[in-house]
Short mmCIF file of C-alpha atoms and ligand atoms in Angstrom, two decimals:
data_model
loop_
_atom_site.label_atom_id
_atom_site.label_comp_id
_atom_site.label_asym_id
_atom_site.label_seq_id
_atom_site.Cartn_x
_atom_site.Cartn_y
_atom_site.Cartn_z
CA MET A 1 244.94 118.95 156.69
CA LYS A 2 242.87 119.30 159.81
CA ILE A 3 239.95 116.84 159.91
CA SER A 4 237.25 117.46 162.51
CA PHE A 5 233.74 116.26 163.25
CA ALA A 6 230.62 118.24 164.21
CA GLU A 7 226.87 117.76 164.39
CA PRO A 8 225.43 118.29 160.90
CA ALA A 9 224.62 121.92 160.04
CA LEU A 10 225.05 124.00 156.90
CA PRO A 11 228.03 126.34 157.35
CA ASP A 12 227.71 130.03 156.46
CA LYS A 13 231.14 130.37 154.85
CA GLY A 14 233.71 128.33 152.95
CA ALA A 15 232.53 125.32 150.98
CA VAL A 16 229.96 122.65 151.66
CA VAL A 17 229.48 119.18 150.25
CA VAL A 18 225.97 117.72 150.43
CA LEU A 19 224.89 114.29 149.28
CA VAL A 20 222.45 113.34 146.58
CA ALA A 21 221.41 109.74 146.12
CA ASP A 22 220.89 107.92 142.84
CA GLY A 23 217.75 109.22 141.11
CA ARG A 24 218.51 112.79 142.19
CA LYS A 25 217.19 112.15 145.68
CA LEU A 26 218.32 115.02 147.93
CA SER A 27 219.70 114.32 151.40
CA PRO A 28 218.26 116.36 154.31
CA ALA A 29 221.17 118.82 154.10
CA ALA A 30 220.80 119.12 150.33
CA ARG A 31 217.10 119.88 150.79
CA GLU A 32 217.89 122.53 153.37
CA LEU A 33 220.43 124.10 151.03
CA ASP A 34 217.86 124.06 148.27
CA LYS A 35 215.40 125.92 150.47
CA LYS A 36 218.00 128.46 151.59
CA THR A 37 219.01 129.21 148.01
CA GLY A 38 215.48 129.58 146.73
CA GLY A 39 215.60 126.34 144.81
CA ALA A 40 219.05 126.80 143.24
CA VAL A 41 220.01 123.18 143.99
CA ALA A 42 217.01 121.72 142.19
CA ARG A 43 217.47 124.15 139.29
CA ALA A 44 221.15 123.29 138.94
CA ILE A 45 220.41 119.58 138.92
CA LYS A 46 217.69 120.05 136.36
CA ALA A 47 219.97 122.09 134.10
CA SER A 48 222.76 119.51 134.28
CA ARG A 49 223.24 115.83 133.68
CA PHE A 50 223.96 115.17 137.34
CA GLU A 51 222.03 112.11 138.50
CA GLY A 52 223.47 111.41 141.93
CA LYS A 53 225.56 108.49 140.72
CA LYS A 54 228.58 107.44 142.75
CA GLY A 55 231.56 109.67 142.04
CA GLN A 56 229.48 112.40 140.34
CA PHE A 57 229.84 116.00 141.48
CA LEU A 58 228.01 119.20 140.61
CA GLU A 59 229.39 122.54 141.70
CA LEU A 60 227.39 125.67 142.52
CA VAL A 61 229.65 128.68 142.86
CA ALA A 62 228.68 131.39 145.38
CA PRO A 63 225.06 130.26 145.80
CA ALA A 64 222.86 133.23 146.74
CA GLY A 65 221.65 133.62 150.32
CA THR A 66 224.28 131.33 151.89
CA GLY A 67 227.58 133.18 152.32
CA LEU A 68 229.30 130.11 150.85
CA ASP A 69 232.17 130.13 148.31
CA ARG A 70 230.70 127.04 146.73
CA ALA A 71 228.43 124.08 147.27
CA LEU A 72 229.25 120.67 145.85
CA LEU A 73 226.52 118.13 145.30
CA ALA A 74 228.07 114.67 145.58
CA GLY A 75 226.43 111.53 144.25
CA VAL A 76 226.13 108.46 146.43
CA ASN A 77 224.32 105.34 145.35
CA LYS A 78 223.42 102.07 146.97
CA GLU A 79 226.98 100.80 147.04
CA PHE A 80 228.13 103.57 149.33
CA GLY A 81 230.48 101.25 151.20
CA GLU A 82 233.76 101.82 152.99
CA LEU A 83 235.82 102.46 149.87
CA ALA A 84 233.19 104.69 148.23
CA GLN A 85 232.98 106.71 151.44
CA GLN A 86 236.75 107.19 151.42
CA ALA A 87 236.67 108.07 147.73
CA LEU A 88 234.00 110.70 148.41
CA GLY A 89 236.15 112.41 151.04
CA GLY A 90 239.16 112.12 148.75
CA ASN A 91 237.38 113.46 145.69
CA ALA A 92 235.97 116.39 147.67
CA VAL A 93 239.46 117.37 148.78
CA GLY A 94 240.77 116.79 145.25
CA LYS A 95 238.19 119.23 143.88
CA LEU A 96 238.70 121.86 146.58
CA LEU A 97 242.39 121.72 147.45
CA VAL A 98 243.41 124.60 145.18
CA SER A 99 239.90 126.02 144.63
CA GLY A 100 240.30 129.16 146.72
CA SER A 101 238.15 127.83 149.58
CA ALA A 102 239.94 127.50 152.90
CA ALA A 103 237.46 125.20 154.65
CA VAL A 104 234.85 122.66 153.70
CA THR A 105 232.04 120.97 155.58
CA VAL A 106 230.97 117.57 154.27
CA ILE A 107 227.55 116.62 155.57
CA VAL A 108 227.12 112.86 155.83
CA ASP A 109 223.40 112.31 156.38
CA THR A 110 222.35 109.68 153.86
CA GLY A 111 223.45 106.68 151.83
CA ALA A 112 224.83 104.34 154.50
CA LYS A 113 223.36 102.32 157.35
CA ASP A 114 226.08 103.35 159.75
CA LEU A 115 226.53 107.08 159.17
CA VAL A 116 229.05 107.41 161.99
CA GLU A 117 231.36 104.86 160.38
CA ALA A 118 230.72 106.47 157.00
CA ALA A 119 231.71 109.87 158.35
CA ALA A 120 234.95 108.48 159.75
CA ASN A 121 235.73 106.94 156.37
CA VAL A 122 234.99 110.22 154.57
CA GLY A 123 237.49 111.80 156.96
CA LEU A 124 240.13 109.19 156.19
CA GLY A 125 239.69 109.66 152.44
CA ALA A 126 239.92 113.42 152.81
CA ARG A 127 243.10 113.20 154.83
CA LEU A 128 244.74 110.71 152.45
CA ALA A 129 243.94 112.88 149.44
CA SER A 130 245.45 115.98 151.03
CA TYR A 131 249.00 114.62 150.74
CA ARG A 132 251.51 116.81 148.95
CA PHE A 133 255.23 116.42 148.39
CA ASP A 134 256.31 119.93 147.52
CA ARG A 135 259.20 120.72 149.79
CA TYR A 136 261.58 121.15 146.86
CA ARG A 137 259.44 123.61 144.88
CA THR A 138 260.69 127.14 145.27
CA THR A 139 258.43 128.62 142.60
CA GLU A 140 254.82 127.63 142.31
CA GLU A 141 252.06 129.41 140.41
CA LYS A 142 249.54 130.95 142.76
CA ALA A 143 246.78 128.92 141.13
CA ASP A 144 248.62 125.68 142.02
CA LYS A 145 249.00 126.48 145.71
CA PRO A 146 246.64 124.68 148.09
CA THR A 147 244.09 126.87 149.82
CA LEU A 148 242.08 124.25 151.67
CA LYS A 149 243.22 123.92 155.28
CA ALA A 150 240.34 122.29 157.15
CA VAL A 151 237.71 119.63 156.57
CA THR A 152 234.74 119.30 158.90
CA ILE A 153 232.55 116.24 158.63
CA GLY A 154 229.00 116.96 159.73
CA VAL A 155 227.31 113.87 161.17
CA ALA A 156 224.74 113.03 163.81
CA GLY A 157 226.86 111.48 166.57
CA ALA A 158 229.98 113.53 165.86
CA ALA A 159 231.73 112.45 169.06
CA LYS A 160 231.41 108.80 168.07
CA ALA A 161 232.67 109.53 164.57
CA ARG A 162 235.65 111.38 166.02
CA ARG A 163 236.48 108.33 168.10
CA ALA A 164 236.17 105.99 165.12
CA TYR A 165 238.41 108.29 163.09
CA GLY A 166 241.17 108.39 165.74
CA PRO A 167 243.00 105.20 164.73
CA MET A 168 242.39 105.91 161.03
CA ASP A 169 244.26 109.18 161.41
CA LYS A 170 247.22 107.26 162.83
CA VAL A 171 247.18 104.91 159.86
CA ALA A 172 247.16 107.95 157.56
CA ASP A 173 250.23 109.24 159.47
CA GLY A 174 251.93 105.97 158.54
CA VAL A 175 250.87 106.26 154.90
CA PHE A 176 252.21 109.82 154.73
CA PHE A 177 255.53 108.77 156.27
CA THR A 178 255.87 106.06 153.62
CA ARG A 179 254.96 108.50 150.83
CA ASP A 180 257.55 110.99 152.10
CA LEU A 181 260.30 108.39 152.33
CA VAL A 182 259.56 107.02 148.86
CA SER A 183 259.30 110.49 147.28
CA GLU A 184 262.63 111.70 148.63
CA PRO A 185 265.46 111.46 146.10
CA GLY A 186 268.48 109.18 146.43
CA ASN A 187 270.81 111.98 147.44
CA VAL A 188 268.65 112.64 150.49
CA ILE A 189 267.43 109.16 151.42
CA TYR A 190 270.23 106.60 151.44
CA PRO A 191 270.78 103.74 153.88
CA GLU A 192 272.10 105.88 156.73
CA THR A 193 269.41 108.57 156.45
CA LEU A 194 266.59 106.11 155.97
CA ALA A 195 267.76 104.33 159.11
CA LYS A 196 267.74 107.69 160.89
CA GLU A 197 264.14 108.27 159.80
CA ALA A 198 263.17 104.84 161.14
CA LYS A 199 264.82 105.78 164.42
CA THR A 200 262.26 108.58 164.88
CA LEU A 201 259.66 105.88 165.62
CA GLU A 202 261.26 105.55 169.05
CA LYS A 203 259.13 108.46 170.24
CA LEU A 204 256.06 106.29 169.59
CA GLY A 205 257.47 103.49 171.72
CA VAL A 206 259.01 101.40 168.93
CA LYS A 207 262.36 99.80 169.74
CA VAL A 208 264.75 100.55 166.87
CA GLU A 209 268.14 98.91 166.29
CA ILE A 210 270.46 99.91 163.47
CA PHE A 211 272.96 97.36 162.18
CA ASP A 212 276.06 98.75 160.46
CA VAL A 213 278.35 96.96 158.01
CA LYS A 214 280.60 95.56 160.71
CA LYS A 215 277.68 94.01 162.56
CA MET A 216 276.24 92.51 159.39
CA GLU A 217 279.65 91.16 158.40
CA LYS A 218 279.77 89.36 161.74
CA LEU A 219 276.36 87.84 161.02
CA GLY A 220 277.60 86.66 157.62
CA MET A 221 275.17 88.69 155.53
CA ARG A 222 277.38 88.66 152.47
CA ALA A 223 274.49 88.68 149.99
CA LEU A 224 273.13 91.98 151.31
CA LEU A 225 276.59 93.47 151.74
CA GLY A 226 277.64 92.43 148.22
CA VAL A 227 274.90 94.58 146.74
CA GLY A 228 275.98 97.67 148.67
CA GLN A 229 279.73 97.31 148.26
CA GLY A 230 279.96 99.53 145.18
CA SER A 231 278.25 102.47 146.84
CA ALA A 232 279.81 105.43 148.61
CA HIS A 233 276.96 105.02 151.11
CA GLU A 234 277.34 102.23 153.65
CA SER A 235 274.63 99.61 153.95
CA ARG A 236 272.39 99.29 156.98
CA MET A 237 269.75 96.97 158.38
CA VAL A 238 267.08 98.30 160.72
CA VAL A 239 265.09 96.18 163.16
CA MET A 240 261.96 97.77 164.62
CA GLN A 241 259.93 96.14 167.39
CA TRP A 242 256.46 97.13 168.55
CA GLU A 243 255.24 95.35 171.65
CA GLY A 244 251.49 95.84 171.96
CA ALA A 245 250.61 92.39 173.34
CA ALA A 246 251.85 89.99 176.00
CA LYS A 247 255.61 89.36 175.81
CA SER A 248 254.99 85.63 175.33
CA LYS A 249 253.13 86.21 172.06
CA LYS A 250 255.13 85.52 168.89
CA PRO A 251 255.36 88.56 166.64
CA VAL A 252 254.02 89.15 163.18
CA ALA A 253 257.00 90.06 161.00
CA PHE A 254 257.34 92.46 158.09
CA VAL A 255 260.42 92.67 155.90
CA GLY A 256 261.14 95.35 153.32
CA LYS A 257 263.48 95.76 150.36
CA GLY A 258 265.26 99.07 150.79
CA VAL A 259 267.39 99.73 147.73
CA THR A 260 267.64 103.50 148.08
CA PHE A 261 268.78 103.75 144.49
CA ASP A 262 269.02 100.92 141.97
CA SER A 263 271.30 101.79 139.07
CA GLY A 264 271.54 98.09 138.29
CA GLY A 265 275.18 98.04 139.38
CA ILE A 266 277.68 96.64 136.86
CA SER A 267 274.69 95.19 134.96
CA ILE A 268 273.69 98.82 134.62
CA LYS A 269 270.17 99.86 133.65
CA PRO A 270 269.41 101.93 130.55
CA GLY A 271 269.36 105.70 131.11
CA PRO A 272 265.73 106.58 130.38
CA GLY A 273 263.59 106.01 133.44
CA MET A 274 266.51 105.28 135.73
CA GLU A 275 265.46 108.21 137.95
CA GLU A 276 262.45 106.14 138.97
CA MET A 277 264.78 103.77 140.79
CA LYS A 278 264.83 106.10 143.79
CA TRP A 279 261.53 104.36 144.56
CA ASP A 280 263.30 101.03 144.91
CA MET A 281 263.17 101.33 148.68
CA GLY A 282 259.36 101.23 148.49
CA GLY A 283 259.11 97.95 150.41
CA ALA A 284 261.22 99.33 153.24
CA GLY A 285 259.27 102.58 153.15
CA THR A 286 256.05 100.66 153.60
CA VAL A 287 257.41 98.62 156.50
CA VAL A 288 258.57 101.77 158.29
CA GLY A 289 255.23 103.50 157.67
CA LEU A 290 253.34 100.40 158.80
CA MET A 291 255.27 100.29 162.08
CA LYS A 292 254.40 103.96 162.55
CA ALA A 293 250.72 103.18 161.94
CA LEU A 294 250.67 100.21 164.33
CA ALA A 295 252.48 102.06 167.09
CA GLY A 296 250.49 105.24 166.47
CA ARG A 297 247.18 103.51 167.02
CA LYS A 298 248.64 101.33 169.76
CA ALA A 299 247.76 98.08 168.03
CA ARG A 300 247.38 95.14 170.43
CA VAL A 301 249.92 93.05 168.62
CA ASN A 302 253.58 92.25 168.73
CA ALA A 303 255.05 93.26 165.40
CA VAL A 304 258.58 93.45 164.07
CA GLY A 305 259.67 95.33 160.99
CA LEU A 306 263.03 94.70 159.34
CA VAL A 307 264.46 96.58 156.40
CA GLY A 308 267.61 95.88 154.39
CA LEU A 309 269.06 99.18 153.18
CA VAL A 310 271.60 99.36 150.37
CA GLU A 311 272.44 101.45 147.34
CA ASN A 312 273.20 99.46 144.16
CA MET A 313 275.94 101.28 142.26
CA PRO A 314 278.63 100.45 139.68
CA ASP A 315 282.16 101.12 140.92
CA GLY A 316 285.64 99.65 141.07
CA LYS A 317 284.61 97.95 144.26
CA ALA A 318 281.19 96.87 143.03
CA GLN A 319 280.06 93.28 142.85
CA ARG A 320 280.65 91.61 139.45
CA PRO A 321 278.54 89.22 137.41
CA GLY A 322 280.08 85.82 138.16
CA ASP A 323 280.83 86.63 141.78
CA ILE A 324 279.72 84.05 144.31
CA VAL A 325 278.47 85.17 147.72
CA LYS A 326 277.72 83.22 150.86
CA THR A 327 274.46 84.19 152.55
CA MET A 328 273.87 84.24 156.29
CA SER A 329 271.97 80.96 155.89
CA GLY A 330 275.11 79.30 154.52
CA GLN A 331 273.68 78.86 151.03
CA THR A 332 275.79 80.31 148.21
CA ILE A 333 274.57 82.42 145.28
CA GLU A 334 276.26 83.00 141.95
CA ILE A 335 275.52 86.51 140.69
CA HIS A 336 274.53 86.42 137.03
CA ASN A 337 273.02 89.88 136.97
CA THR A 338 273.83 92.57 139.52
CA ASP A 339 270.48 94.20 138.74
CA ALA A 340 268.64 91.31 140.37
CA GLU A 341 269.74 92.71 143.73
CA GLY A 342 266.57 92.96 145.79
CA ARG A 343 266.32 89.20 146.27
CA LEU A 344 269.94 89.17 147.54
CA VAL A 345 269.11 91.76 150.16
CA LEU A 346 265.93 89.98 151.21
CA ALA A 347 267.62 86.57 151.36
CA ASP A 348 269.71 87.69 154.31
CA VAL A 349 267.06 89.80 156.04
CA LEU A 350 264.36 87.10 155.78
CA TRP A 351 266.77 84.55 157.19
CA TYR A 352 267.83 86.82 160.02
CA CYS A 353 264.21 87.65 160.82
CA GLN A 354 262.94 84.10 161.18
CA ASP A 355 266.11 82.96 162.93
CA ARG A 356 265.87 85.64 165.61
CA PHE A 357 262.15 86.19 166.05
CA LYS A 358 260.51 82.86 165.12
CA PRO A 359 257.52 84.93 163.95
CA GLN A 360 254.00 83.52 163.64
CA CYS A 361 254.07 84.75 160.06
CA MET A 362 256.42 86.77 157.89
CA ILE A 363 255.44 89.08 155.04
CA ASP A 364 257.94 90.80 152.80
CA LEU A 365 257.34 93.74 150.48
CA ALA A 366 259.59 94.59 147.58
CA THR A 367 259.67 96.49 144.30
CA LEU A 368 261.27 93.28 143.14
CA THR A 369 260.65 92.80 139.42
CA GLY A 370 259.68 94.72 136.31
CA ALA A 371 258.02 91.48 135.22
CA ILE A 372 255.21 91.87 137.78
CA ILE A 373 254.20 95.08 135.97
CA ILE A 374 253.96 93.07 132.74
CA SER A 375 251.76 90.51 134.55
CA LEU A 376 249.47 92.69 136.65
CA GLY A 377 249.99 96.27 135.55
CA HIS A 378 249.35 98.84 138.24
CA GLU A 379 246.12 97.42 139.69
CA HIS A 380 247.27 94.53 141.83
CA ALA A 381 250.44 93.70 143.70
CA GLY A 382 251.76 90.19 143.11
CA LEU A 383 251.20 87.88 146.07
CA PHE A 384 253.24 84.73 146.61
CA ALA A 385 252.73 82.56 149.66
CA ASN A 386 253.65 79.19 151.12
CA ASN A 387 250.43 79.18 153.16
CA ASP A 388 246.85 79.35 151.85
CA THR A 389 245.30 80.88 154.98
CA LEU A 390 247.83 83.69 154.97
CA ALA A 391 247.25 84.26 151.25
CA GLU A 392 243.48 84.41 151.79
CA THR A 393 243.61 86.81 154.72
CA ILE A 394 245.97 89.13 152.81
CA THR A 395 243.69 89.00 149.77
CA ALA A 396 240.67 89.89 151.94
CA ALA A 397 242.50 92.79 153.60
CA GLY A 398 243.43 94.01 150.13
CA LEU A 399 239.82 94.04 148.97
CA ALA A 400 238.72 95.80 152.15
CA THR A 401 241.27 98.60 151.78
CA GLY A 402 241.37 98.86 148.00
CA GLU A 403 245.04 97.85 148.02
CA LYS A 404 244.49 94.78 145.93
CA VAL A 405 246.73 91.76 145.51
CA TRP A 406 246.60 88.83 143.11
CA ARG A 407 248.06 85.46 143.97
CA MET A 408 250.77 84.01 141.75
CA PRO A 409 252.12 80.45 141.83
CA LEU A 410 255.16 78.92 143.47
CA ASP A 411 256.33 75.55 142.17
CA ASP A 412 259.42 73.34 142.13
CA ALA A 413 259.46 73.52 138.35
CA TYR A 414 260.19 77.26 138.59
CA ASP A 415 262.66 76.72 141.38
CA LYS A 416 264.79 74.52 139.09
CA LYS A 417 265.49 77.55 136.89
CA LEU A 418 267.78 78.84 139.62
CA LYS A 419 270.24 75.96 139.25
CA SER A 420 273.84 77.14 139.03
CA ASP A 421 276.93 75.28 137.78
CA ALA A 422 279.15 76.91 140.36
CA ALA A 423 277.08 77.58 143.49
CA ASP A 424 273.90 76.51 145.28
CA MET A 425 271.89 78.81 143.03
CA LYS A 426 272.18 81.74 140.65
CA ASN A 427 270.35 84.97 141.24
CA ILE A 428 268.25 84.96 138.05
CA GLY A 429 266.11 82.32 136.39
CA GLY A 430 265.96 83.60 132.83
CA ARG A 431 263.43 85.83 131.07
CA ASP A 432 260.34 83.68 131.54
CA ALA A 433 258.22 84.07 134.68
CA GLY A 434 260.68 86.57 136.12
CA SER A 435 258.55 87.49 139.14
CA ILE A 436 258.04 83.86 140.05
CA THR A 437 261.67 82.80 139.85
CA ALA A 438 262.50 85.83 142.00
CA ALA A 439 259.95 84.67 144.58
CA GLN A 440 261.36 81.13 144.38
CA LEU A 441 264.75 82.48 145.37
CA LEU A 442 263.23 84.20 148.38
CA GLN A 443 261.46 81.00 149.37
CA ARG A 444 264.84 79.26 149.66
CA PHE A 445 265.49 81.50 152.66
CA VAL A 446 262.24 80.72 154.46
CA ASP A 447 261.75 77.53 156.45
CA LYS A 448 258.36 76.43 157.79
CA THR A 449 257.25 79.92 158.78
CA PRO A 450 253.98 80.95 157.09
CA TRP A 451 255.36 83.46 154.61
CA ALA A 452 254.06 85.79 151.95
CA HIS A 453 255.88 87.97 149.46
CA LEU A 454 254.29 91.06 147.92
CA ASP A 455 255.90 92.28 144.71
CA ILE A 456 254.85 95.94 144.75
CA ALA A 457 256.89 97.17 141.75
CA GLY A 458 253.70 98.17 139.91
CA VAL A 459 251.82 99.79 142.78
CA ALA A 460 254.33 101.59 145.00
CA TRP A 461 253.89 104.71 142.90
CA SER A 462 251.37 105.91 140.42
CA LYS A 463 251.62 108.14 137.37
CA GLU A 464 248.01 109.20 137.83
CA ALA A 465 246.07 110.56 140.77
CA LYS A 466 243.55 108.31 142.51
CA PRO A 467 240.70 109.52 144.76
CA THR A 468 242.72 108.93 147.92
CA ALA A 469 246.25 109.29 146.55
CA PRO A 470 247.75 112.08 144.47
CA LYS A 471 250.14 110.88 141.78
CA GLY A 472 253.54 109.75 143.00
CA ALA A 473 254.27 107.53 145.99
CA THR A 474 251.09 105.70 147.04
CA GLY A 475 252.12 104.21 150.38
CA PHE A 476 250.69 100.91 149.11
CA GLY A 477 250.72 98.21 151.75
CA VAL A 478 250.41 100.31 154.88
CA ARG A 479 246.62 100.21 154.95
CA LEU A 480 246.49 96.65 153.65
CA LEU A 481 248.79 95.24 156.31
CA ASP A 482 247.39 97.42 159.08
CA ARG A 483 244.02 95.90 158.22
CA LEU A 484 245.48 92.39 158.09
CA VAL A 485 246.80 92.89 161.61
CA ALA A 486 243.56 94.44 162.91
CA ASP A 487 241.36 91.67 161.49
CA ASN A 488 243.55 88.66 162.26
CA TYR A 489 246.23 89.27 164.87
CA GLU A 490 244.73 91.55 167.49
CA LYS A 491 242.04 89.26 168.80
N1 BES B 501 264.07 97.31 141.19
C1 BES B 501 264.02 96.49 140.04
C2 BES B 501 262.60 96.08 139.66
C3 BES B 501 261.76 97.17 139.05
C4 BES B 501 261.82 97.42 137.70
C5 BES B 501 260.88 97.88 139.82
C6 BES B 501 261.02 98.39 137.14
C7 BES B 501 260.09 98.86 139.26
C8 BES B 501 260.16 99.12 137.91
C9 BES B 501 264.80 95.21 140.30
O1 BES B 501 265.89 95.32 141.13
C10 BES B 501 265.32 94.76 138.98
O2 BES B 501 266.12 95.44 138.42
N2 BES B 501 264.84 93.62 138.50
C11 BES B 501 265.22 93.12 137.24
C12 BES B 501 265.47 91.65 137.38
C13 BES B 501 266.16 91.03 136.21
C14 BES B 501 267.57 91.54 136.10
C15 BES B 501 266.16 89.53 136.39
C16 BES B 501 264.09 93.39 136.27
O3 BES B 501 262.92 93.32 136.68
O4 BES B 501 264.37 93.74 135.13
MN1 MN B 502 267.64 95.91 140.10
ZN1 ZN B 503 265.82 96.83 142.48
#
C-alpha cells in the first residue's frame, strides 16, 4: 500500500474520509463536502444514528456533484490520541480494501492538537491494516480481491507529516516481515530458511552470523541441540548486530524462541490445533522484524538480536523424556516433557548472548506456554523481569503502542518446583503456574544482566481482525520494542 501526504483538499475521484467530531461537529473538509453535495452530508447524518463517536463510520456511496466513489464520515472524539489515530487509518483501510475504490484521501483537519503527528499516525495505521498473506491462494473470489492501492493523507504541513511518517514506515516494514515469517508454514520456514531470511537484513547494514550444528556443538549448546535432534531439518542459531551508536556503547539484546514447528516431540501434542504450532517461531520472527525496523530507521542504538532455530519432532533420534542434557552454562537439565522445549532453546541462547555481548539489558520473546493464555487471554503478553525499571519501561512502551504487557511474578518458591532427582533441574514444574515455572527456568540462565521475558503465546497471532492487524500473525513486539528503544536507549 502506497501511503503519501498532501495539503488537504477534497479529491474528485476515488474515496474520501472526512472527520466528524463528537456531537456531529463537522470538520472543515466535511463542511466543504456537505456544501459540494448540496447538503448530503448533513442529511445522511440526520437520517442515521451516526454521532461522530470514536470508531464510528458512515458511508455515502457516489455522492452527487463530487465524482467520488464514496465518502466516509469518520468519528473522532476528544480522546483522539496516537492509538485512536492509528485505528482510524486502519479502520478506513479495513472498510475500503476490497470496496472497489482504488484510492482514498483521508483529510486530517480536526480532533488533535498536533495534526501533523496525527496524520503520520493515520498513515501508520493505514499501512499496518493493509497487510495480506495471500501468496498461496490460487483462486480467490473477485469480491475478496483488494482494490485499494493508495492512501493519501491530506494535512496542512504535508511535508512535515511525510518526514514524521518516514521512520514509522520502516517500523511497519519490520512488522510485515515478522507477519510474513510467522504466517509461512513449517515446510517453507524451517531453521535453515529462517536463517536465510534473517541474512537478508545484511542489505540494511545488519551484521548477520549463522551458527550451524557443528559450531553450536563446539559451544556446548546441548539443550538447544537436543530439541532439534529428532528433526530432518538441522538446527541453527542466528546472531544479528546493528551498530547505530558509538562502538564503546553496550548493546541492547533481544532473544527469540524459534521453534519452526512444535509437534511436542516424543511427548507429542494432540492432533487438533497442532497446525497452529507453525507459529512457534513467533519470538524469533519478532526479533528478526525488530532488527529490520531498527536498521531500517537507522536507530541510534547498538542492538543485537539472537534467535535459536529448531524443529521439535518425534523420531528414532529424537530426545526422550528422562534424557539429561548439559547446557552451555554447564548446568544440567533432566527432560521430563519434550514439549517444554522452548525454555531449553532459550537457556542456551540467553547464556550465549550475555556471555558474548555483556548487554545493558536483555529481553527475550517466546510463545513459551499455553498457560499464559489461560492467565491473560489474548489481550496482554506475560512480562517477567528481574529488574523493576526495565519492567516499567516495557509496560509504558506497551501502553504507548497498544501492544500491552502484564507483569507476572518471579519467586524462589516457584523456582523450587524445578528440582530434579537426577540433574540440576528438570524442564517442567508441574501443572500449577506453568508460565511462571517456565520463566524461572529461563532466569537460571541469566546472571546480573537486567532481563525481561515476554511470553507472547497469546498475542503472536489473532483469530480476529483488529483495526491495525488483519487476523493471523500480528507481529506483536516489533512496535513495542522499537518504542522501548526509541524512548530509552537512543538518548
Ligand atoms: N509452544 C508451546 C506453547 C504454546 C501452546 C503456545 C499453545 C501457543 C499455544 C510450548 O512449547 C509448549 O508446548 N508448552 C507446554 C509446556 C508444558 C509441557 C509444561 C504447554 O504450554 O502446554
Ligand atoms: Mn512445546
Ligand atoms: Zn513450543
